[in-house]
Amino acid sequence: MDKVRRQAVATKRTFTPRELSEFNGKDESTPVYLAIRGIVYDVSKSRHMYGPQGPYCNFAGRDASRGLALSAFDESVLTDLDAPIDPLEELENLGL
């Protein structure tokens, strides 16, 4: 757990969903970020997992909260980049 925590260091910046989408791993010169419950994590060390060909590529540069909570990895669980932040209210009611 400690090793994972050191790799998942939160950034010190606030992002809009559209700004976060720029850090999707497609540009090798930029870091790869994803958000979980409002915290942005740098997952660049796992670019092979979150980059364009990785199994979690849909989460790169996005809010991954809903997809991770539901163990769903397709685009249907992603919030539109111009929509408000997903409050995850119905997941809270389910205890997720």
C-alpha atoms as an extended CHARMM CRD file, in Angstrom:
* protein
*
        96  EXT
         1         1  MET       CA              0.0000000000        0.0000000000        0.0000000000  PROA      1               0.0000000000
         2         2  ASP       CA              2.7910000000        2.4130000000        0.8680000000  PROA      2               0.0000000000
         3         3  LYS       CA              4.3880000000        1.9110000000       -2.5580000000  PROA      3               0.0000000000
         4         4  VAL       CA              1.1020000000        2.7040000000       -4.3010000000  PROA      4               0.0000000000
         5         5  ARG       CA              0.5810000000        5.8260000000       -2.1960000000  PROA      5               0.0000000000
         6         6  ARG       CA              4.0080000000        7.1670000000       -3.1510000000  PROA      6               0.0000000000
         7         7  GLN       CA              3.2020000000        6.7000000000       -6.8370000000  PROA      7               0.0000000000
         8         8  ALA       CA             -0.2700000000        8.2670000000       -6.5580000000  PROA      8               0.0000000000
         9         9  VAL       CA              0.7670000000       11.6980000000       -5.3500000000  PROA      9               0.0000000000
        10        10  ALA       CA             -1.9680000000       14.2940000000       -5.7490000000  PROA      10              0.0000000000
        11        11  THR       CA             -1.1070000000       17.3140000000       -7.8550000000  PROA      11              0.0000000000
        12        12  LYS       CA             -1.2740000000       20.8160000000       -6.3840000000  PROA      12              0.0000000000
        13        13  ARG       CA             -3.5750000000       22.2870000000       -9.0310000000  PROA      13              0.0000000000
        14        14  THR       CA             -7.3170000000       22.5000000000       -9.6820000000  PROA      14              0.0000000000
        15        15  PHE       CA             -8.5300000000       21.2680000000      -13.0870000000  PROA      15              0.0000000000
        16        16  THR       CA            -11.7380000000       21.5540000000      -15.0370000000  PROA      16              0.0000000000
        17        17  PRO       CA            -12.7190000000       18.2820000000      -16.7280000000  PROA      17              0.0000000000
        18        18  ARG       CA            -11.6220000000       19.7140000000      -20.0870000000  PROA      18              0.0000000000
        19        19  GLU       CA             -8.2280000000       20.8310000000      -18.6970000000  PROA      19              0.0000000000
        20        20  LEU       CA             -7.6950000000       17.4090000000      -17.1460000000  PROA      20              0.0000000000
        21        21  SER       CA             -8.3940000000       15.7550000000      -20.5070000000  PROA      21              0.0000000000
        22        22  GLU       CA             -5.1480000000       17.2330000000      -21.8770000000  PROA      22              0.0000000000
        23        23  PHE       CA             -3.2400000000       14.8100000000      -19.6270000000  PROA      23              0.0000000000
        24        24  ASN       CA             -4.5220000000       11.6430000000      -21.3000000000  PROA      24              0.0000000000
        25        25  GLY       CA             -1.1710000000       10.0520000000      -22.1470000000  PROA      25              0.0000000000
        26        26  LYS       CA             -1.2890000000       10.7180000000      -25.8810000000  PROA      26              0.0000000000
        27        27  ASP       CA              1.5090000000       13.3040000000      -25.6530000000  PROA      27              0.0000000000
        28        28  GLU       CA              4.6410000000       11.5670000000      -24.3390000000  PROA      28              0.0000000000
        29        29  SER       CA              6.0020000000       14.8970000000      -23.0750000000  PROA      29              0.0000000000
        30        30  THR       CA              3.1430000000       15.4810000000      -20.6180000000  PROA      30              0.0000000000
        31        31  PRO       CA              2.2260000000       13.5220000000      -17.4900000000  PROA      31              0.0000000000
        32        32  VAL       CA             -0.7720000000       11.1900000000      -17.3310000000  PROA      32              0.0000000000
        33        33  TYR       CA             -3.3860000000       12.2100000000      -14.7710000000  PROA      33              0.0000000000
        34        34  LEU       CA             -6.6860000000       10.8000000000      -13.6200000000  PROA      34              0.0000000000
        35        35  ALA       CA             -9.1120000000       11.9360000000      -10.9540000000  PROA      35              0.0000000000
        36        36  ILE       CA            -10.8170000000        9.8860000000       -8.2610000000  PROA      36              0.0000000000
        37        37  ARG       CA            -13.4290000000       11.5860000000       -6.0890000000  PROA      37              0.0000000000
        38        38  GLY       CA            -12.0680000000       15.0400000000       -6.8120000000  PROA      38              0.0000000000
        39        39  ILE       CA             -8.3820000000       14.2700000000       -6.2930000000  PROA      39              0.0000000000
        40        40  VAL       CA             -6.0850000000       14.2980000000       -9.3140000000  PROA      40              0.0000000000
        41        41  TYR       CA             -3.3520000000       11.6490000000       -9.3900000000  PROA      41              0.0000000000
        42        42  ASP       CA             -0.2330000000       11.4510000000      -11.5080000000  PROA      42              0.0000000000
        43        43  VAL       CA             -0.1890000000        7.9260000000      -12.9650000000  PROA      43              0.0000000000
        44        44  SER       CA              2.6480000000        8.6110000000      -15.4110000000  PROA      44              0.0000000000
        45        45  LYS       CA              4.7310000000        5.7650000000      -13.9900000000  PROA      45              0.0000000000
        46        46  SER       CA              1.9810000000        3.4510000000      -15.2220000000  PROA      46              0.0000000000
        47        47  ARG       CA              1.6900000000        4.9640000000      -18.7140000000  PROA      47              0.0000000000
        48        48  HSD       CA              1.6180000000        1.4130000000      -20.0860000000  PROA      48              0.0000000000
        49        49  MET       CA             -1.6670000000        0.8970000000      -18.1830000000  PROA      49              0.0000000000
        50        50  TYR       CA             -3.2760000000        4.3370000000      -18.6670000000  PROA      50              0.0000000000
        51        51  GLY       CA             -1.7790000000        5.4520000000      -21.9720000000  PROA      51              0.0000000000
        52        52  PRO       CA             -3.5030000000        5.1030000000      -25.3580000000  PROA      52              0.0000000000
        53        53  GLN       CA             -2.9460000000        1.3390000000      -25.6770000000  PROA      53              0.0000000000
        54        54  GLY       CA             -3.3880000000        0.4660000000      -22.0050000000  PROA      54              0.0000000000
        55        55  PRO       CA             -6.3420000000       -1.3800000000      -20.4900000000  PROA      55              0.0000000000
        56        56  TYR       CA             -7.3410000000        1.7070000000      -18.4640000000  PROA      56              0.0000000000
        57        57  CYS       CA             -6.8170000000        4.2460000000      -21.2650000000  PROA      57              0.0000000000
        58        58  ASN       CA            -10.3930000000        5.5750000000      -20.9680000000  PROA      58              0.0000000000
        59        59  PHE       CA             -9.6000000000        6.8500000000      -17.4700000000  PROA      59              0.0000000000
        60        60  ALA       CA             -6.5070000000        8.8480000000      -18.4510000000  PROA      60              0.0000000000
        61        61  GLY       CA             -7.2300000000       12.5540000000      -18.3320000000  PROA      61              0.0000000000
        62        62  ARG       CA            -10.6810000000       11.9000000000      -16.8940000000  PROA      62              0.0000000000
        63        63  ASP       CA            -12.6120000000       11.4580000000      -13.6670000000  PROA      63              0.0000000000
        64        64  ALA       CA            -12.3520000000        7.6910000000      -13.1360000000  PROA      64              0.0000000000
        65        65  SER       CA            -14.4960000000        7.5740000000       -9.9720000000  PROA      65              0.0000000000
        66        66  ARG       CA            -17.6450000000        6.0260000000      -11.4510000000  PROA      66              0.0000000000
        67        67  GLY       CA            -15.8060000000        3.5160000000      -13.6300000000  PROA      67              0.0000000000
        68        68  LEU       CA            -13.5930000000        2.3020000000      -10.8140000000  PROA      68              0.0000000000
        69        69  ALA       CA            -16.5270000000        2.0590000000       -8.3810000000  PROA      69              0.0000000000
        70        70  LEU       CA            -18.5270000000       -0.0030000000      -10.8740000000  PROA      70              0.0000000000
        71        71  SER       CA            -15.5380000000       -1.9550000000      -12.2560000000  PROA      71              0.0000000000
        72        72  ALA       CA            -16.6050000000       -0.6920000000      -15.6840000000  PROA      72              0.0000000000
        73        73  PHE       CA            -13.9700000000        0.3430000000      -18.1860000000  PROA      73              0.0000000000
        74        74  ASP       CA            -15.8760000000        1.6290000000      -21.1950000000  PROA      74              0.0000000000
        75        75  GLU       CA            -16.7090000000        5.1770000000      -22.1880000000  PROA      75              0.0000000000
        76        76  SER       CA            -20.3290000000        4.9260000000      -21.0220000000  PROA      76              0.0000000000
        77        77  VAL       CA            -19.2210000000        5.4980000000      -17.4050000000  PROA      77              0.0000000000
        78        78  LEU       CA            -17.3460000000        8.7100000000      -18.2110000000  PROA      78              0.0000000000
        79        79  THR       CA            -18.8830000000       12.1310000000      -17.6440000000  PROA      79              0.0000000000
        80        80  ASP       CA            -19.0140000000       14.4680000000      -20.6170000000  PROA      80              0.0000000000
        81        81  LEU       CA            -16.0960000000       16.9380000000      -20.5070000000  PROA      81              0.0000000000
        82        82  ASP       CA            -18.4660000000       19.9090000000      -20.5140000000  PROA      82              0.0000000000
        83        83  ALA       CA            -20.8550000000       18.4810000000      -17.9160000000  PROA      83              0.0000000000
        84        84  PRO       CA            -20.6940000000       19.2540000000      -14.2060000000  PROA      84              0.0000000000
        85        85  ILE       CA            -18.5310000000       17.0340000000      -12.0020000000  PROA      85              0.0000000000
        86        86  ASP       CA            -20.3070000000       13.7320000000      -11.3670000000  PROA      86              0.0000000000
        87        87  PRO       CA            -21.6340000000       13.8470000000       -7.7720000000  PROA      87              0.0000000000
        88        88  LEU       CA            -21.8240000000       10.0130000000       -7.6050000000  PROA      88              0.0000000000
        89        89  GLU       CA            -24.9290000000       10.3700000000       -5.4300000000  PROA      89              0.0000000000
        90        90  GLU       CA            -26.5480000000        7.0790000000       -6.3620000000  PROA      90              0.0000000000
        91        91  LEU       CA            -23.2730000000        5.2520000000       -5.7250000000  PROA      91              0.0000000000
        92        92  GLU       CA            -23.1040000000        6.7920000000       -2.2570000000  PROA      92              0.0000000000
        93        93  ASN       CA            -26.5970000000        5.4360000000       -1.5710000000  PROA      93              0.0000000000
        94        94  LEU       CA            -25.3890000000        1.9590000000       -2.5830000000  PROA      94              0.0000000000
        95        95  GLY       CA            -22.4670000000        2.2020000000       -0.1830000000  PROA      95              0.0000000000
        96        96  LEU       CA            -19.8340000000        2.3640000000       -2.9420000000  PROA      96              0.0000000000
